[in-house]
mmCIF file of C-alpha atoms and ligand atoms in Angstrom:
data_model
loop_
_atom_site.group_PDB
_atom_site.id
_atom_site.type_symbol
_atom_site.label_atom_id
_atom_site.label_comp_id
_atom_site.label_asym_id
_atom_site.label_seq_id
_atom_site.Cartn_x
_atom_site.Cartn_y
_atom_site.Cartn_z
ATOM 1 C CA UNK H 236 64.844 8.902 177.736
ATOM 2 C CA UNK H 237 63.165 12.095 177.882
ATOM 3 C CA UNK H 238 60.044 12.708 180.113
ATOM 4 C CA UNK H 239 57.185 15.620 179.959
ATOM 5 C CA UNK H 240 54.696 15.784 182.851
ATOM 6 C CA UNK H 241 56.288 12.202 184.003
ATOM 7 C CA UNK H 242 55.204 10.727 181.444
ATOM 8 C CA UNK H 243 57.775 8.354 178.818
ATOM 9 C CA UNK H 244 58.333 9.910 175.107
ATOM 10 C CA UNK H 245 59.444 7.097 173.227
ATOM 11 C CA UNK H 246 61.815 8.359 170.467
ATOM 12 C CA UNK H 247 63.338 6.910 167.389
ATOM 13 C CA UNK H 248 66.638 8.547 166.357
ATOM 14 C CA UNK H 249 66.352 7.231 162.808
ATOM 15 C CA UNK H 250 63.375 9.346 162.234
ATOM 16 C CA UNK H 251 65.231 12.354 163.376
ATOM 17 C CA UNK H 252 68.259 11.742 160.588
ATOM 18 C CA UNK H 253 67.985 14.041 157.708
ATOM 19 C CA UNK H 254 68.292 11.516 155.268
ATOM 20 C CA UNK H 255 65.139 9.627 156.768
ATOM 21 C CA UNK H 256 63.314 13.415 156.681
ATOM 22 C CA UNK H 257 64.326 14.283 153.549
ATOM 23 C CA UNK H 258 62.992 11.011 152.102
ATOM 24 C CA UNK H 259 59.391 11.830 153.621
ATOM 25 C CA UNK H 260 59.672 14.841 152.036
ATOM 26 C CA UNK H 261 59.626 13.782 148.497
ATOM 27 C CA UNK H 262 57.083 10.978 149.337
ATOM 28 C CA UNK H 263 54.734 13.711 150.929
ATOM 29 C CA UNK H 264 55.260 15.884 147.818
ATOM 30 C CA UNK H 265 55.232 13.671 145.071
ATOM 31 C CA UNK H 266 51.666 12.734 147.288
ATOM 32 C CA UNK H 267 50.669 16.163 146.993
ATOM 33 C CA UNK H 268 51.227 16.437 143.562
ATOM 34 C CA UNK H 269 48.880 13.273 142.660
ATOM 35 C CA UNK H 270 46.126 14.765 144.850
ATOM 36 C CA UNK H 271 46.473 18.162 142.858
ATOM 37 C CA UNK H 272 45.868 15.780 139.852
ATOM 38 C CA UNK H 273 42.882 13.803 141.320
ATOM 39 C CA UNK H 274 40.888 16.924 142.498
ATOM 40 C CA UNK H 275 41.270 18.359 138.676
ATOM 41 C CA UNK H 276 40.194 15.154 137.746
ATOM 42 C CA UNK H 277 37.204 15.059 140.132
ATOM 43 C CA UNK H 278 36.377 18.791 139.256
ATOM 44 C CA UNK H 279 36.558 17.985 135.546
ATOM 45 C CA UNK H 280 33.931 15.089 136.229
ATOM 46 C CA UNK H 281 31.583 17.241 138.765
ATOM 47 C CA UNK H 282 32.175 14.888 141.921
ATOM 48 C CA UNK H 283 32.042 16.256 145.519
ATOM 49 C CA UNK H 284 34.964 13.795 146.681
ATOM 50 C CA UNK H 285 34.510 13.261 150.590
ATOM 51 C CA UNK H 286 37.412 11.669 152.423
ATOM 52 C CA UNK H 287 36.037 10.048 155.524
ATOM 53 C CA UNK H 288 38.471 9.341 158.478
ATOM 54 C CA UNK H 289 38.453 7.879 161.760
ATOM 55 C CA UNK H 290 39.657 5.092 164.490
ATOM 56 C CA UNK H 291 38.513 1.570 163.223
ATOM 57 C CA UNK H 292 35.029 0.028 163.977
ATOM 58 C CA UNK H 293 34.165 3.955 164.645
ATOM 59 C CA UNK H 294 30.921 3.586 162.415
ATOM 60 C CA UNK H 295 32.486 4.723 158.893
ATOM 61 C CA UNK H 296 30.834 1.873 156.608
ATOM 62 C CA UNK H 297 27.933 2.008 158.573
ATOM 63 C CA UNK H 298 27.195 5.462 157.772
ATOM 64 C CA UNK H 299 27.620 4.901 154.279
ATOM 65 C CA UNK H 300 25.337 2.412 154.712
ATOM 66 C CA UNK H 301 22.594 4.504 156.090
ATOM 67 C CA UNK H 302 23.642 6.956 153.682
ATOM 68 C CA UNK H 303 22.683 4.705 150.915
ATOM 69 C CA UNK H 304 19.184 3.779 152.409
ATOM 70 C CA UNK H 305 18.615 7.699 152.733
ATOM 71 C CA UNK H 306 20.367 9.658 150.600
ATOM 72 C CA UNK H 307 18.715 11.468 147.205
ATOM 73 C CA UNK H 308 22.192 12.285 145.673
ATOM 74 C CA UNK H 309 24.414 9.196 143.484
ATOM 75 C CA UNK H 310 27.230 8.344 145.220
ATOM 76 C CA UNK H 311 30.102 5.971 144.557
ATOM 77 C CA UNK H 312 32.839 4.387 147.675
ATOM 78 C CA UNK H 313 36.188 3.904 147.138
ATOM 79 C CA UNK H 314 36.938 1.131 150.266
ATOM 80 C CA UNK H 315 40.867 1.300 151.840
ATOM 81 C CA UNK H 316 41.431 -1.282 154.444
ATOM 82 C CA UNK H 317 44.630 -3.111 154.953
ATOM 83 C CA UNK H 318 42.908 -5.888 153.968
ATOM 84 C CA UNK H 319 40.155 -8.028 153.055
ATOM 85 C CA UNK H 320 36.792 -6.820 150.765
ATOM 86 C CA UNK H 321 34.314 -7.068 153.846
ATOM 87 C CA UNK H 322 33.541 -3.284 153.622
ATOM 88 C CA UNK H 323 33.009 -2.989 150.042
ATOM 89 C CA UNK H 324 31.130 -6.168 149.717
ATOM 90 C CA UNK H 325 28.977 -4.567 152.715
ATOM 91 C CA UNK H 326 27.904 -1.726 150.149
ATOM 92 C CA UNK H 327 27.904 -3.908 146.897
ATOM 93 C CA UNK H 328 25.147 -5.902 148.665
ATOM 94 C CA UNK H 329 23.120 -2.865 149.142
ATOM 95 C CA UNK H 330 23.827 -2.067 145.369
ATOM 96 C CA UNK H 331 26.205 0.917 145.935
ATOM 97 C CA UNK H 332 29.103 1.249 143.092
ATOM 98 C CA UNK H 333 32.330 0.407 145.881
ATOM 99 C CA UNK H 334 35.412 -0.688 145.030
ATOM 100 C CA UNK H 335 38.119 -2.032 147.621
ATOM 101 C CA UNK H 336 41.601 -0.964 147.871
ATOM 102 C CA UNK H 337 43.731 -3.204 150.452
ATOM 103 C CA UNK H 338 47.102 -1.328 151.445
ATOM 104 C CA UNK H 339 48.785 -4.064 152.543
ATOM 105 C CA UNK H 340 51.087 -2.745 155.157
ATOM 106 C CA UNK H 341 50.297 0.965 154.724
ATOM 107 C CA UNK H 342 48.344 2.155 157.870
ATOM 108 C CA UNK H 343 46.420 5.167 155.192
ATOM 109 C CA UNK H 344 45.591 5.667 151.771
ATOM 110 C CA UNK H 345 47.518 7.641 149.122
ATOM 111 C CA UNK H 346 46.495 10.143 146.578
ATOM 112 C CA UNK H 347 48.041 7.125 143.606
ATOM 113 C CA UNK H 348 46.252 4.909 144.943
ATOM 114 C CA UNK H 349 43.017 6.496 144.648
ATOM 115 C CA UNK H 350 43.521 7.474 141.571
ATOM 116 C CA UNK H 351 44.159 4.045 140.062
ATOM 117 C CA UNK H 352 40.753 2.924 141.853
ATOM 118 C CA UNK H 353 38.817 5.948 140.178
ATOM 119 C CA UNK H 354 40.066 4.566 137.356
ATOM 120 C CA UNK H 355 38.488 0.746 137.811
ATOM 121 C CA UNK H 356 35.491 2.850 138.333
ATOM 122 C CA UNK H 357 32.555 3.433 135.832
ATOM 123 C CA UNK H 358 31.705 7.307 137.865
ATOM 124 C CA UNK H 359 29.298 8.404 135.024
ATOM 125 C CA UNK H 360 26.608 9.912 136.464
ATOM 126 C CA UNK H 361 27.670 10.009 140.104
ATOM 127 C CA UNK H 362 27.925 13.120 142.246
ATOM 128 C CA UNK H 363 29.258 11.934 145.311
ATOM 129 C CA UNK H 364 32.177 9.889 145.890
ATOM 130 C CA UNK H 365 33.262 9.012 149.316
ATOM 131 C CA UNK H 366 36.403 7.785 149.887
ATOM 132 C CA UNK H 367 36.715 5.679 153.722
ATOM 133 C CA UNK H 368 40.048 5.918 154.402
ATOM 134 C CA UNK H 369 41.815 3.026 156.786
ATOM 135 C CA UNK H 370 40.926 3.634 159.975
ATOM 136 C CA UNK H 371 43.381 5.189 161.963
ATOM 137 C CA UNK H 372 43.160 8.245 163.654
ATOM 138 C CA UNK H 373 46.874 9.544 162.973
ATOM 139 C CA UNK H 374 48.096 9.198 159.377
ATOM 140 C CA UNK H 375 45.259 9.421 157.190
ATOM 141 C CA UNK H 376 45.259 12.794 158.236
ATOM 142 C CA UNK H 377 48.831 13.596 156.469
ATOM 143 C CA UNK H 378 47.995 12.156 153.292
ATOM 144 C CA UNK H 379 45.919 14.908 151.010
ATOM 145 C CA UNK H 380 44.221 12.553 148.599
ATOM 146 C CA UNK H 381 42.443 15.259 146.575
ATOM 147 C CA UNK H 382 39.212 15.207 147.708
ATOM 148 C CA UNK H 383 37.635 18.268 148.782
ATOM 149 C CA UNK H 384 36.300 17.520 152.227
ATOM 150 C CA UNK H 385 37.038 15.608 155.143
ATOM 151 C CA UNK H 386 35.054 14.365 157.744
ATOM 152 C CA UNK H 387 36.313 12.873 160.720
ATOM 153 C CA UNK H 388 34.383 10.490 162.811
ATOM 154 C CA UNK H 389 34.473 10.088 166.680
ATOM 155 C CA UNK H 390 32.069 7.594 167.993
ATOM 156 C CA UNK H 391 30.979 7.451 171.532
ATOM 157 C CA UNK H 392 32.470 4.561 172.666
ATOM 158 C CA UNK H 393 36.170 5.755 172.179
ATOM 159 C CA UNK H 394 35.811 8.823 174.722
ATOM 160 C CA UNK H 395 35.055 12.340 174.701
ATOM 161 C CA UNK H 396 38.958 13.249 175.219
ATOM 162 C CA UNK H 397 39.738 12.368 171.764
ATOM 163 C CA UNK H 398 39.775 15.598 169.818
ATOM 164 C CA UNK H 399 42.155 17.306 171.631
ATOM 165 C CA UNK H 400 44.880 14.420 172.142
ATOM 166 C CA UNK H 401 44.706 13.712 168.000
ATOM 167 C CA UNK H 402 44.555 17.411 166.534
ATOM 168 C CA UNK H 403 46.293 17.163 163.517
ATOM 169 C CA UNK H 404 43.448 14.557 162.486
ATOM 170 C CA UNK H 405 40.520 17.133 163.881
ATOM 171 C CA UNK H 406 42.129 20.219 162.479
ATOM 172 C CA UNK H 407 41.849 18.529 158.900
ATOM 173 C CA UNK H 408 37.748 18.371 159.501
ATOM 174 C CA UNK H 409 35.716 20.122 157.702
ATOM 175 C CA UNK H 410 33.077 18.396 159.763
ATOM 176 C CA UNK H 411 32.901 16.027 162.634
ATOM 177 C CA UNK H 412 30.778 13.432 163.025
ATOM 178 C CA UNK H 413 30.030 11.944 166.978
ATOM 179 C CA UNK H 414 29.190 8.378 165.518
ATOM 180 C CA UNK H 415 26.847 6.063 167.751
ATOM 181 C CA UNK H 416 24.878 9.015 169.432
ATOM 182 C CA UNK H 417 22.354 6.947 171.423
ATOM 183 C CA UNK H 418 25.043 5.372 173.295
ATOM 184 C CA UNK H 419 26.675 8.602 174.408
ATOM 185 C CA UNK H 420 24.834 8.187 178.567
ATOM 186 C CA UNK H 421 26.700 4.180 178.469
ATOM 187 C CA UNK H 422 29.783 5.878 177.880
ATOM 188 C CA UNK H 423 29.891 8.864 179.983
ATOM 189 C CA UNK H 424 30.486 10.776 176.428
ATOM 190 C CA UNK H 425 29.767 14.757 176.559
ATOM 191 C CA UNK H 426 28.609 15.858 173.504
ATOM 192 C CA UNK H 427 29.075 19.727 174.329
ATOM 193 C CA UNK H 428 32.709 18.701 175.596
ATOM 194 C CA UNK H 429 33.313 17.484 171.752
ATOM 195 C CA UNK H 430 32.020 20.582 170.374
ATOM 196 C CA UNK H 431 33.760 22.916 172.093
ATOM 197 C CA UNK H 432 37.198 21.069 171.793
ATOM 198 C CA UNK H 433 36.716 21.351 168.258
ATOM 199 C CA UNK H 434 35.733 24.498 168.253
ATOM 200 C CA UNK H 435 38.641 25.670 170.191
ATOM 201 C CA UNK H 436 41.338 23.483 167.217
ATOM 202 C CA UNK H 437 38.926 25.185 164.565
ATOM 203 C CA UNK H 438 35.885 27.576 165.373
ATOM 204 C CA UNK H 439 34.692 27.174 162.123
ATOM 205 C CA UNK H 440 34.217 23.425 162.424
ATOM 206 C CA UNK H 441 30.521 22.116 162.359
ATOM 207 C CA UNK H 442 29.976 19.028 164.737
ATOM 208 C CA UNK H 443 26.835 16.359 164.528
ATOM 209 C CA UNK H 444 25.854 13.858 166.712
ATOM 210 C CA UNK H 445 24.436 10.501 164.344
ATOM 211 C CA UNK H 446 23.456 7.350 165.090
ATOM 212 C CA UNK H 447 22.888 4.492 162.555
ATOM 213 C CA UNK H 448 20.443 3.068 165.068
ATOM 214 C CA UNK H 449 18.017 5.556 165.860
ATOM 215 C CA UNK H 450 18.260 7.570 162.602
ATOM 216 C CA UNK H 451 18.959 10.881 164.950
ATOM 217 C CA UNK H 452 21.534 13.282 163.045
ATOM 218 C CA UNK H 453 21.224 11.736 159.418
ATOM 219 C CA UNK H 454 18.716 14.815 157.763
ATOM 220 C CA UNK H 455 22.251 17.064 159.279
ATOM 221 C CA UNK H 456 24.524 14.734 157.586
ATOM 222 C CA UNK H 457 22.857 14.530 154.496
ATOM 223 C CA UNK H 458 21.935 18.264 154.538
ATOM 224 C CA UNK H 459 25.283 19.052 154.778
ATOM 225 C CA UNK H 460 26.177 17.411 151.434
ATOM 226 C CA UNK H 461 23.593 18.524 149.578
ATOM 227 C CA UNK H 462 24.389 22.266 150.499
ATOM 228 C CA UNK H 463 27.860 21.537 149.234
ATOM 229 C CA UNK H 464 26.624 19.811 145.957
ATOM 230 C CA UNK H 465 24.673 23.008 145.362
ATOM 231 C CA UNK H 466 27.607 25.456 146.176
ATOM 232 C CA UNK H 467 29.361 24.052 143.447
ATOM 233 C CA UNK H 468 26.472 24.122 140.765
HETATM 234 N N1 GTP R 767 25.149 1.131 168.592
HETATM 235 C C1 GTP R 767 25.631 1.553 167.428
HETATM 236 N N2 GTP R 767 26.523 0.805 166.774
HETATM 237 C C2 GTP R 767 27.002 1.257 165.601
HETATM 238 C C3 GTP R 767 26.596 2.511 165.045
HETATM 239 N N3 GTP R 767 27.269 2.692 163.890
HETATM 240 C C4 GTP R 767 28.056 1.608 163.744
HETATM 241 N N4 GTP R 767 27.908 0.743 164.758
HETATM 242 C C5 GTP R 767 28.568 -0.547 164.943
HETATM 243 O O1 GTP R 767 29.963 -0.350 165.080
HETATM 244 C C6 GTP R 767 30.679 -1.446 164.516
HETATM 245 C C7 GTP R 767 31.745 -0.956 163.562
HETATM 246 O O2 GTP R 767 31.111 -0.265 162.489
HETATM 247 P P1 GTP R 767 31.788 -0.074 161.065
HETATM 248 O O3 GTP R 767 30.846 0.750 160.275
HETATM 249 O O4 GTP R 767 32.211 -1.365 160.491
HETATM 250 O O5 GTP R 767 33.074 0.758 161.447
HETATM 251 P P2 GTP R 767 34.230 1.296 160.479
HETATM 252 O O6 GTP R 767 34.614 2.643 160.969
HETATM 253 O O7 GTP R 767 33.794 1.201 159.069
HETATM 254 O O8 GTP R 767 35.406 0.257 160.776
HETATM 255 P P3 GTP R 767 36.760 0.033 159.926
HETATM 256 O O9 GTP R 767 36.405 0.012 158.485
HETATM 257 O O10 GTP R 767 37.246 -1.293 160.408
HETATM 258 O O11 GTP R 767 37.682 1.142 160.289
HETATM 259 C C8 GTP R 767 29.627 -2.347 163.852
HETATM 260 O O12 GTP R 767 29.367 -3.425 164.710
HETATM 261 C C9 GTP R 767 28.418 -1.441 163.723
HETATM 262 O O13 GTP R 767 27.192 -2.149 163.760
HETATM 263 C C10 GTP R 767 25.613 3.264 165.750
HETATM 264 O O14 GTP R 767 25.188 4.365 165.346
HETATM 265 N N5 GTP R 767 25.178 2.756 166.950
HETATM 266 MG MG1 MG R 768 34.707 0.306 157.446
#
């Protein structure tokens, strides 16, 4: 088995065979394709479409949460979990328009199968609509699902060495979010060490510190999508 710095690479040959890479291939473009046709659709209907990503239990349907307690703006959730309805329920209750996709075995969400939730969707009206993808920090991030930002969320408790051992997911932000700010001294978690890890993946990359708890962060957060609602009046 081969080794780097003494530490074990698993490998699987079958994922090296060109059949098995040719196969992704088509699955990645024919994905690509359906997010080319859900951004049109989301362009022809004026919605920012946000694609939120992260590790599970990071703090994604809790910021929509405080998002709808704060926010000015309509916005609409489409839910993906592998299963259950426990975070779209979470947002019915506080009278947000969410609808739940469960994936089954699928560890992300796919550009079809947002689509055929926009499409359970009454969106008339709305000018947000966040998408929370599965949580996972690693394959989300291959999946285009035709929205036109991501934001990736790190939260405190899962370490300030994150960014730079999951890049592909961090080089897809378009903003980070550290998630669960006030517990950052519990956790030994430098902010600036965040920052400047993502900054050296992407420069232009904006990073903000929230926390559901203390409210710190959330006039940033919401700031940020209201500049990008008016950039595309
Ligand atoms: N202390 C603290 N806890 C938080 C904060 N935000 C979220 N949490 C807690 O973190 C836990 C997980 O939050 P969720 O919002 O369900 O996380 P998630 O990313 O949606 O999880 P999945 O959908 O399972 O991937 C819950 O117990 C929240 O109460 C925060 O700002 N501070
Ligand atoms: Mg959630």
């Amino acid at each position: 088995m081969p080794t780097v710095n003494n530490s074990t690479i698993v490998s699987n040959p079958n994922l090296k065979q060109p059949k098995t890479i040719a196969i992704m291939k088509r699955v990645l473009e024919s994905n690509d394709q359906n997010a080319i046709a859900n951004q049109r659709s989301f362009d022809e209907r004026h919605i920012l479409a946000i694609n939120l990503m992260s590790s599970p239990g990071s703090g994604k349907t809790t910021l929509l949460e405080a998002t709808a307690r704060k926010a000015k703006f309509k916005f609409a959730v489409i839910e993906g979990d592998m299963e259950t309805n426990r975070d779209a329920d979470r947002l019915l209750k506080l009278g947000v328009n969410a609808y739940q996709i469960c994936t089954g075995t699928a560890c992300h969400l796919e550009a079809d199968m947002v689509r055929n939730a926009a499409d359970q969707m009454n969106l008339n009206g709305i000018e947000v609509l966040f998408v929370e993808n599965v949580g996972n920090l690693v394959c989300p991030a291959s999946y285009e699902l035709g929205t036109h930002l991501n934001v990736v969320l790190l939260s405190t408790p899962e370490g300030d060495d994150k960014v730079l051992k999951y890049p592909v997911m961090f080089r897809t932000a378009d903003l980070v979010l550290i998630t669960k700010a006030e517990l950052a001294p519990m956790f030994d978690f430098s902010v600036d060490r965040v920052r400047s890890e993502v900054r050296q993946l992407k420069p232009e990359i904006k990073t903000v510190a929230v926390s559901a708890k203390t409210g710190e962060g959330f006039d940033d957060w919401l700031a940020f999508i209201e500049a990008h609602l008016q950039a595309r009046q």
